[in-house]
């Protein structure tokens, strides 16, 4: 999302928020008017104390005007007390609204993508980012209000002393302010781009760290490190742009905050020659040094720091939410495949990217899996194997191309994964992730929850015998025994989940490293039983022995995908040849 888009979206939401709070804004404005009176009295009283009092030889009059200035300071303190009371009427509703929105966002993401891991950013949005927005908004309101009403009082005071004073002060003030405002949106765009690049670099580095062993084993250090180097270079470029904009902002601050004083002092002889009194010049200097320029400096600093931070944080809350059942991406040039044609899965020109500036995880993939086929997917960690199964399961929409299951778009229904949850079951496929889903209940309930109707005890027993999980079922007390997920090992949970998948009526089974916690013998028995079951089996393999049992093997290596049999792939894919050699070397 561009910085301009973020600005427009946040501005629209901000106007909507403020429109319903005119009473709070009026209360805040009325209290702030007292601050204008305090500012006006400060400079005007100094001028009168000099001209009508001390310079005229009337010390009492001069002291009286200074007392008026002191009373103005007390008035300002009273105004500030009322301002803080009115500020709460604006800030607290904003925080409450952001809390409600963050909860709705987390629920919306969970409903739209139930197979995805929990929203890790939800807690940050609910706590840290909400409080950050609250504090930044409060600071901006305080500073902006103070500047507006302080400037009002100071400019009225300058005009009351002598309008010609404005001729010297206003040009430099307006020039510096305009220069500062001109840097706001470009800096927001650069900071947002820098934040996106930082998140992309963190994600890429995390994926690379998780698969370092495979990268080294496959000799893919150069190709794996190239995207990281590009992201680092992008960060360096954005940091340089940000530094240049910061330099321009600093220049604008200097023009607005220092040049009016220089202009006033340099023009003092000219002012005195035109009949402007010494007291008026001293009063004008008081307005600039004690009121107007400090308020302007505080405003620019707050808008430059807290304002940009508030824009970025609020954009996270205002971003469009995913619909619960998004439509499939428009088809590219993939031909239609009719149901029942013998094709279980078909991908045509599929592309998927996790972020607007991230490298594609899958790019231009074509794949056809026949009905009844056993396909294994191999490749280094973080290369896109789990993403591929999520695309086939309908949990992720492709960024380009088409994904079809049994002749229909993969996202055409609410995919029923291993949780069996969703607005409506799509019994075309069952997905088993690495973290097996087991719930508190009976053994029978855990084994049959993927089945839409009742399952006889004989069918369940045949399944447990085929998968070799009958011994585990006996240890748990039989089919009516109680299951406590916390007391099961990861391998036992996977064994139960595999048996449930075996009983599932779905003609397509997707195993995303769903056997990684099983020993070799148990894994082989489970995979052979699932392959012999009527239907199609796609396995993300973490052992070459799993690939050797498959009809075909799909090798993902980040630059191209190669598909073939276990026997022919070593000659066609250097990556697969290295993986086979490494597996054989380990015995």
XYZ file of C-alpha atoms in Angstrom:
587
model
C 0.000 0.000 0.000
C 1.416 3.375 -0.978
C 1.946 6.224 1.465
C -0.709 8.294 -0.382
C -3.228 5.485 0.010
C -2.434 5.206 3.715
C -2.808 8.981 4.133
C -6.199 9.053 2.402
C -7.513 6.055 4.293
C -6.421 7.321 7.707
C -7.642 10.857 6.913
C -11.073 9.529 5.976
C -11.328 7.502 9.167
C -10.058 10.466 11.208
C -12.684 12.829 9.819
C -15.386 10.282 10.559
C -14.151 9.973 14.144
C -14.051 13.748 14.745
C -17.449 14.452 13.142
C -19.203 12.688 15.998
C -17.353 14.644 18.676
C -18.116 18.298 17.993
C -19.097 18.869 21.630
C -15.699 17.699 22.876
C -13.948 19.806 20.242
C -15.944 22.908 21.243
C -15.068 22.387 24.896
C -11.412 22.039 23.990
C -11.544 25.178 21.819
C -13.192 27.285 24.533
C -10.537 26.405 27.076
C -7.849 27.057 24.467
C -9.177 30.585 23.893
C -7.926 31.400 27.378
C -4.488 30.351 26.203
C -4.790 32.873 23.340
C -5.616 35.562 25.907
C -2.585 34.543 27.957
C -0.334 34.793 24.878
C -1.797 38.165 23.865
C -1.334 39.649 27.323
C 2.255 38.402 27.591
C 3.707 40.465 24.740
C 1.266 43.388 24.887
C 1.844 43.967 28.594
C 5.630 43.990 28.087
C 5.269 46.626 25.348
C 3.003 48.825 27.456
C 5.221 48.410 30.519
C 8.141 49.855 28.540
C 6.383 52.569 26.512
C 3.815 53.781 29.065
C 5.758 52.908 32.202
C 9.514 52.593 32.545
C 10.603 54.578 29.452
C 8.076 57.331 30.314
C 9.372 57.561 33.875
C 6.241 56.017 35.417
C 7.581 53.013 37.317
C 4.233 52.184 38.928
C 2.532 51.943 35.553
C 5.290 49.689 34.296
C 4.953 47.378 37.298
C 1.195 47.342 36.828
C 1.507 46.144 33.256
C 3.984 43.451 34.359
C 1.402 42.339 36.931
C -1.093 42.049 34.059
C 1.409 39.793 32.276
C 1.698 37.678 35.444
C -2.092 37.390 35.641
C -2.040 36.205 32.042
C 0.331 33.404 33.065
C -2.128 32.284 35.760
C -4.874 32.387 33.148
C -2.789 30.103 30.934
C -2.351 27.608 33.762
C -6.117 27.553 34.347
C -6.680 27.038 30.615
C -4.239 24.118 30.545
C -6.099 22.420 33.389
C -9.363 22.609 31.458
C -7.684 21.456 28.253
C -6.578 18.166 29.813
C -10.135 17.472 30.921
C -11.437 18.025 27.389
C -8.610 15.982 25.901
C -9.803 12.847 27.679
C -13.138 13.105 25.848
C -11.261 12.669 22.567
C -8.450 10.289 23.444
C -10.305 7.605 25.399
C -13.006 6.998 22.716
C -10.202 6.625 20.160
C -8.469 3.997 22.264
C -11.730 2.108 22.904
C -12.520 2.132 19.190
C -9.082 0.788 18.287
C -9.412 -2.012 20.838
C -12.767 -3.031 19.339
C -11.340 -2.865 15.827
C -8.289 -4.965 16.692
C -10.537 -7.676 18.121
C -12.737 -7.602 15.009
C -9.651 -7.811 12.789
C -8.300 -10.863 14.626
C -11.681 -12.615 14.424
C -12.054 -11.658 10.754
C -8.653 -13.066 9.858
C -9.379 -16.287 11.727
C -12.722 -16.732 9.941
C -11.276 -15.840 6.534
C -8.268 -18.150 6.910
C -8.913 -20.805 9.572
C -5.945 -22.892 8.491
C -3.433 -20.159 9.101
C -1.446 -19.883 12.293
C -2.818 -17.569 14.931
C -2.547 -13.852 14.255
C 0.712 -13.043 16.048
C 0.192 -9.322 15.568
C -3.205 -9.256 17.297
C -1.732 -8.935 20.799
C 0.610 -6.165 19.650
C -2.279 -4.269 18.061
C -4.474 -4.760 21.124
C -1.864 -3.525 23.603
C 1.298 -1.838 22.360
C -0.005 -0.318 19.111
C -3.267 0.821 20.711
C -1.428 2.621 23.495
C 1.050 4.040 20.975
C -1.829 5.479 18.941
C -3.474 6.850 22.080
C -0.321 8.606 23.317
C 0.608 9.932 19.869
C -2.902 11.244 19.254
C -3.039 12.947 22.656
C 0.343 14.580 22.089
C -0.620 15.793 18.620
C -3.931 17.245 19.804
C -2.211 19.077 22.663
C 0.569 20.489 20.511
C -1.607 21.372 17.497
C -4.213 23.080 19.691
C -1.513 24.985 21.538
C 0.067 26.199 18.310
C -3.226 27.335 16.740
C -4.372 29.369 19.717
C -0.895 30.590 20.646
C -0.366 31.770 17.063
C -3.776 33.446 17.138
C -2.905 35.361 20.311
C 0.594 36.260 19.115
C -0.472 37.486 15.677
C -3.303 39.530 17.162
C -0.816 41.006 19.622
C 1.637 41.916 16.838
C -1.152 43.574 14.874
C -2.278 45.479 17.979
C 1.248 46.755 18.636
C 1.844 47.790 15.026
C 0.710 45.988 11.817
C 4.059 46.670 10.191
C 5.615 44.096 12.530
C 3.767 41.385 10.636
C 5.577 42.408 7.433
C 8.905 41.320 8.947
C 7.732 38.232 10.811
C 5.134 36.510 8.602
C 7.136 35.817 5.373
C 9.870 33.776 7.084
C 7.318 32.050 9.308
C 5.108 31.042 6.372
C 8.083 29.972 4.227
C 9.471 27.628 6.873
C 6.039 26.204 7.704
C 5.297 25.537 4.018
C 8.649 23.799 3.592
C 7.965 21.613 6.612
C 4.482 20.638 5.430
C 5.889 19.740 2.019
C 8.084 17.060 3.609
C 5.303 15.307 5.539
C 3.804 13.023 2.902
C 7.098 12.074 1.188
C 8.619 11.177 4.557
C 5.553 9.124 5.470
C 5.895 7.174 2.207
C 9.596 6.523 2.759
C 9.076 5.491 6.399
C 6.270 3.122 5.414
C 8.445 1.585 2.691
C 11.297 1.233 5.192
C 8.949 -0.521 7.634
C 7.790 -2.942 4.914
C 11.393 -3.657 3.915
C 12.362 -4.285 7.534
C 9.459 -6.729 8.006
C 10.329 -8.507 4.748
C 13.983 -8.780 5.779
C 13.051 -10.168 9.200
C 10.730 -12.732 7.654
C 13.264 -13.771 5.015
C 16.062 -14.043 7.565
C 13.839 -16.173 9.816
C 12.955 -18.522 6.948
C 16.601 -18.783 5.950
C 17.747 -19.488 9.500
C 15.210 -22.302 9.810
C 16.588 -23.990 6.691
C 20.325 -23.327 7.007
C 21.120 -27.011 7.268
C 19.318 -27.809 4.028
C 20.810 -24.758 2.297
C 24.351 -25.826 3.177
C 23.673 -29.459 2.293
C 22.335 -28.464 -1.124
C 25.068 -25.909 -1.825
C 22.467 -23.206 -2.220
C 24.103 -20.520 -0.108
C 24.491 -18.030 -2.944
C 20.951 -18.353 -4.268
C 19.445 -18.352 -0.759
C 21.413 -15.286 0.329
C 20.713 -13.225 -2.797
C 17.171 -12.157 -1.721
C 18.517 -11.128 1.688
C 21.231 -9.033 0.049
C 18.612 -7.319 -2.134
C 16.489 -6.504 0.909
C 19.519 -5.102 2.761
C 20.353 -2.938 -0.260
C 16.754 -1.733 -0.357
C 16.942 -0.808 3.321
C 20.171 1.110 2.689
C 18.576 3.026 -0.180
C 15.495 3.918 1.884
C 17.652 5.013 4.832
C 19.538 7.392 2.535
C 16.277 8.845 1.196
C 14.971 9.273 4.730
C 18.167 11.080 5.747
C 17.820 13.515 2.828
C 14.198 14.308 3.690
C 15.197 14.743 7.337
C 17.828 17.285 6.278
C 15.198 19.257 4.348
C 12.869 19.139 7.352
C 15.638 20.425 9.619
C 16.240 23.303 7.200
C 12.524 24.148 7.238
C 12.541 24.120 11.039
C 15.466 26.530 11.041
C 13.766 28.898 8.618
C 10.503 28.950 10.578
C 12.031 28.932 14.042
C 15.022 31.269 13.701
C 14.639 33.497 10.668
C 11.703 35.578 12.062
C 13.834 36.607 15.065
C 16.764 37.499 12.800
C 14.455 39.482 10.525
C 12.970 41.394 13.478
C 16.343 42.269 14.976
C 17.837 43.238 11.623
C 14.820 45.387 10.840
C 14.738 47.170 14.192
C 16.446 50.380 12.907
C 13.983 50.535 10.053
C 11.043 49.999 12.448
C 12.251 52.693 14.842
C 12.674 55.057 11.902
C 9.034 54.497 10.952
C 7.874 55.481 14.405
C 7.485 52.053 15.926
C 8.212 52.301 19.642
C 10.940 50.413 21.459
C 8.289 48.786 23.630
C 6.477 47.459 20.530
C 9.738 45.929 19.260
C 10.386 44.362 22.681
C 6.788 43.067 22.794
C 7.152 41.579 19.304
C 10.386 39.860 20.357
C 8.546 38.508 23.431
C 5.809 37.072 21.227
C 8.372 35.346 19.003
C 10.806 34.025 21.603
C 8.420 33.061 24.406
C 5.258 32.014 22.550
C 5.090 31.672 18.787
C 8.400 30.035 17.894
C 8.417 27.508 20.805
C 4.866 26.499 19.857
C 5.860 26.122 16.206
C 8.955 24.094 17.072
C 6.904 21.780 19.315
C 4.309 21.347 16.558
C 6.837 20.463 13.884
C 8.690 18.062 16.149
C 5.483 16.319 17.229
C 4.071 16.061 13.714
C 7.381 14.807 12.371
C 7.766 12.077 14.999
C 4.458 11.238 16.681
C 2.442 12.168 13.580
C 4.273 9.766 11.296
C 4.147 7.031 13.941
C 0.412 7.603 14.403
C -0.183 7.416 10.637
C 1.614 4.076 10.337
C -0.115 2.571 13.377
C -3.595 3.747 12.405
C -3.080 2.432 8.881
C -2.671 -1.043 10.389
C -6.115 -0.693 11.982
C -7.747 0.905 8.917
C -6.430 -1.619 6.378
C -9.166 -3.509 4.458
C -10.142 -6.765 6.117
C -10.239 -10.090 4.287
C -13.666 -11.341 3.429
C -14.666 -14.656 5.034
C -14.774 -16.423 1.681
C -12.814 -14.497 -0.943
C -13.422 -15.272 -4.560
C -10.735 -17.160 -6.479
C -8.206 -15.157 -8.436
C -9.056 -14.624 -12.114
C -7.927 -17.485 -14.279
C -4.972 -16.856 -16.557
C -4.907 -19.170 -19.553
C -5.578 -22.466 -17.812
C -7.954 -24.763 -19.709
C -11.126 -25.938 -18.045
C -10.942 -29.392 -16.485
C -14.224 -31.195 -16.028
C -14.972 -33.096 -12.856
C -14.448 -36.793 -13.171
C -11.846 -36.393 -15.931
C -9.187 -38.276 -13.976
C -7.421 -35.132 -12.750
C -7.396 -34.612 -8.985
C -5.326 -31.393 -8.809
C -4.385 -28.930 -11.528
C -2.230 -25.811 -11.181
C -1.644 -23.485 -14.133
C 0.793 -20.544 -13.946
C 0.397 -20.303 -10.169
C 2.216 -17.476 -8.423
C 2.139 -16.614 -4.721
C 3.849 -13.799 -2.782
C 3.425 -13.140 0.954
C 3.951 -9.389 0.713
C 3.956 -6.585 -1.855
C 7.764 -6.338 -1.846
C 8.638 -9.938 -0.993
C 10.125 -12.441 -3.398
C 7.665 -14.978 -4.902
C 7.436 -18.210 -2.958
C 5.878 -19.954 -5.958
C 6.232 -18.472 -9.436
C 4.650 -19.798 -12.631
C 4.075 -23.349 -11.353
C 2.284 -25.832 -13.630
C 1.323 -29.163 -12.083
C -1.227 -31.902 -12.763
C -1.877 -34.688 -10.257
C -3.954 -37.552 -11.540
C -6.764 -39.184 -9.614
C -5.374 -42.000 -7.460
C -1.777 -40.770 -7.789
C 0.712 -40.611 -4.929
C 2.839 -37.426 -5.180
C 5.679 -36.426 -2.860
C 6.905 -32.815 -2.571
C 10.497 -32.202 -1.484
C 12.802 -29.194 -1.132
C 14.716 -27.176 1.464
C 12.929 -25.617 4.431
C 11.107 -22.387 3.608
C 11.046 -23.090 -0.138
C 7.235 -23.151 -0.425
C 6.136 -26.740 0.216
C 3.605 -25.809 2.903
C 2.441 -22.876 0.790
C 1.735 -25.267 -2.059
C -0.425 -27.536 0.110
C -2.263 -24.498 1.500
C -3.018 -23.350 -2.061
C -4.360 -26.788 -3.001
C -6.352 -26.926 0.243
C -7.939 -23.576 -0.598
C -6.522 -21.907 2.510
C -4.565 -19.359 0.443
C -5.665 -17.583 -2.742
C -3.140 -17.654 -5.590
C -1.698 -14.316 -6.560
C -1.815 -15.396 -10.194
C -2.900 -18.410 -12.205
C -5.460 -21.038 -11.213
C -5.673 -23.880 -8.703
C -8.372 -26.471 -9.312
C -9.335 -29.513 -7.262
C -11.568 -32.159 -8.844
C -12.232 -29.767 -11.727
C -13.459 -26.866 -9.552
C -11.595 -23.833 -8.164
C -9.762 -24.699 -4.961
C -11.296 -21.656 -3.241
C -14.790 -22.442 -4.460
C -15.893 -23.822 -1.098
C -14.854 -23.620 2.520
C -12.077 -26.140 2.704
C -12.579 -28.613 5.509
C -9.171 -29.168 6.951
C -8.151 -31.317 9.833
C -10.165 -29.136 12.181
C -13.342 -29.804 10.283
C -14.366 -26.181 10.838
C -15.726 -23.640 8.394
C -18.955 -22.125 7.154
C -19.655 -25.247 5.131
C -17.714 -28.487 4.611
C -15.818 -29.029 1.369
C -15.213 -32.762 1.342
C -12.973 -32.723 -1.731
C -9.799 -32.776 0.354
C -8.424 -33.172 3.862
C -5.273 -31.395 5.006
C -3.102 -32.672 7.846
C -0.505 -30.116 9.026
C 2.661 -30.883 10.945
C 0.946 -30.033 14.234
C -1.675 -32.757 14.456
C -5.144 -31.752 15.625
C -6.326 -33.833 18.592
C -9.050 -32.666 20.959
C -10.436 -33.628 24.339
C -13.044 -36.325 23.788
C -13.239 -40.030 23.118
C -10.909 -41.928 20.823
C -13.852 -42.627 18.493
C -14.659 -38.897 18.237
C -11.047 -38.068 17.403
C -10.946 -40.720 14.671
C -14.296 -39.946 13.013
C -14.640 -36.148 13.272
C -13.749 -35.745 9.571
C -16.610 -37.988 8.526
C -19.985 -36.297 7.823
C -22.007 -39.283 9.012
C -21.806 -42.147 11.517
C -18.970 -44.659 11.185
C -19.314 -48.229 12.357
C -16.964 -49.707 14.885
C -15.815 -52.283 12.339
C -14.730 -49.554 9.919
C -12.790 -47.775 12.636
C -11.083 -51.009 13.673
C -10.089 -51.765 10.069
C -8.578 -48.275 9.823
C -6.591 -48.619 13.048
C -5.303 -51.990 11.921
C -4.252 -50.626 8.522
C -2.439 -47.655 10.070
C -0.974 -49.662 12.942
C -2.620 -47.399 15.514
C -4.629 -50.197 17.145
C -2.011 -50.612 19.884
C -2.278 -46.907 20.717
C -6.084 -47.139 20.769
C -5.883 -50.063 23.201
C -3.540 -48.124 25.500
C -6.017 -45.265 25.548
C -8.849 -47.552 26.679
C -10.408 -48.536 23.351
C -12.662 -46.469 21.102
C -14.600 -45.128 24.072
C -11.469 -44.228 25.997
C -10.794 -40.581 26.865
C -8.202 -38.540 24.969
C -6.208 -35.872 26.802
C -4.098 -34.094 24.132
C -1.638 -32.788 26.719
C -0.718 -36.362 27.743
C -0.022 -37.555 24.187
C 3.366 -37.320 22.513
C 3.624 -35.500 19.150
C 4.000 -38.871 17.430
C 0.873 -40.274 19.096
C -1.123 -37.224 18.085
C 0.050 -37.618 14.495
C -0.856 -41.324 14.548
C -4.446 -40.540 15.580
C -4.737 -37.739 13.017
C -3.493 -40.007 10.212
C -6.089 -42.598 11.133
C -8.788 -39.925 11.047
C -7.594 -38.893 7.581
C -7.760 -42.517 6.452
C -11.429 -42.635 7.497
C -12.213 -39.313 5.850
C -14.340 -39.594 2.675
C -12.257 -36.885 0.975
C -10.740 -38.229 -2.274
C -7.658 -36.020 -1.815
C -5.373 -36.211 1.202
C -2.703 -33.554 1.789
C -0.007 -34.383 4.353
C 2.206 -31.410 5.233
C 5.010 -33.208 7.094
C 2.244 -34.929 9.035
C 4.523 -37.927 9.809
C 7.631 -36.034 10.969
C 7.310 -37.291 14.574
C 6.882 -40.960 13.619
C 9.673 -43.491 13.400
C 10.650 -44.789 9.968
C 8.711 -48.038 10.201
C 5.489 -46.418 11.456
C 5.773 -43.680 8.828
C 6.189 -46.212 6.015
C 3.185 -48.258 7.175
C 0.993 -45.164 7.458
C 1.974 -43.778 4.051
C 1.493 -47.123 2.295
C -1.949 -47.508 3.883
C -2.993 -43.985 2.877
C -1.658 -44.518 -0.661
C -3.621 -47.784 -0.956
C -6.791 -46.022 0.181
C -9.042 -44.980 -2.739
C -8.114 -41.450 -3.726
C -5.100 -39.199 -4.259
C -2.274 -38.627 -1.811
C 0.047 -35.588 -1.778
C 2.825 -35.777 0.832
C 5.273 -33.049 1.819
C 8.194 -35.351 2.550
C 10.865 -34.668 5.123
C 12.646 -37.953 4.344
C 13.794 -39.227 0.957
C 12.319 -42.620 1.863
C 8.867 -41.011 1.622
C 9.695 -39.709 -1.850
C 10.970 -43.131 -2.936
C 7.537 -44.656 -2.181
C 5.636 -42.093 -4.265
C 4.557 -42.485 -7.880
C 6.111 -39.111 -8.704
C 8.191 -36.517 -6.865
C 7.910 -32.730 -7.208
C 11.204 -30.964 -6.387
C 10.944 -27.287 -5.379
C 14.300 -25.486 -5.413
C 13.307 -21.820 -5.491
C 14.093 -21.190 -9.154
C 12.280 -23.998 -10.924
C 10.153 -27.009 -10.152
C 11.049 -30.451 -11.509
C 8.625 -33.373 -11.431
C 9.427 -37.008 -12.171
C 9.934 -40.411 -10.641
C 12.394 -41.148 -7.879
C 14.545 -43.111 -10.318
C 14.815 -40.437 -13.010
C 15.050 -37.277 -10.905
C 18.727 -37.599 -9.813
C 19.697 -37.117 -13.465
C 17.335 -34.131 -13.925
C 17.631 -32.245 -10.623
C 20.970 -31.483 -8.943
C 19.105 -30.603 -5.758
C 17.338 -33.970 -5.643
C 20.604 -35.746 -6.422
C 22.239 -34.005 -3.444
C 19.306 -34.822 -1.163
C 19.418 -38.501 -2.151
C 23.172 -38.583 -1.656
C 22.901 -36.965 1.755
C 20.172 -39.425 2.800
C 22.209 -42.413 1.626
C 25.304 -41.108 3.406
C 23.352 -41.012 6.636
C 22.440 -44.656 6.152
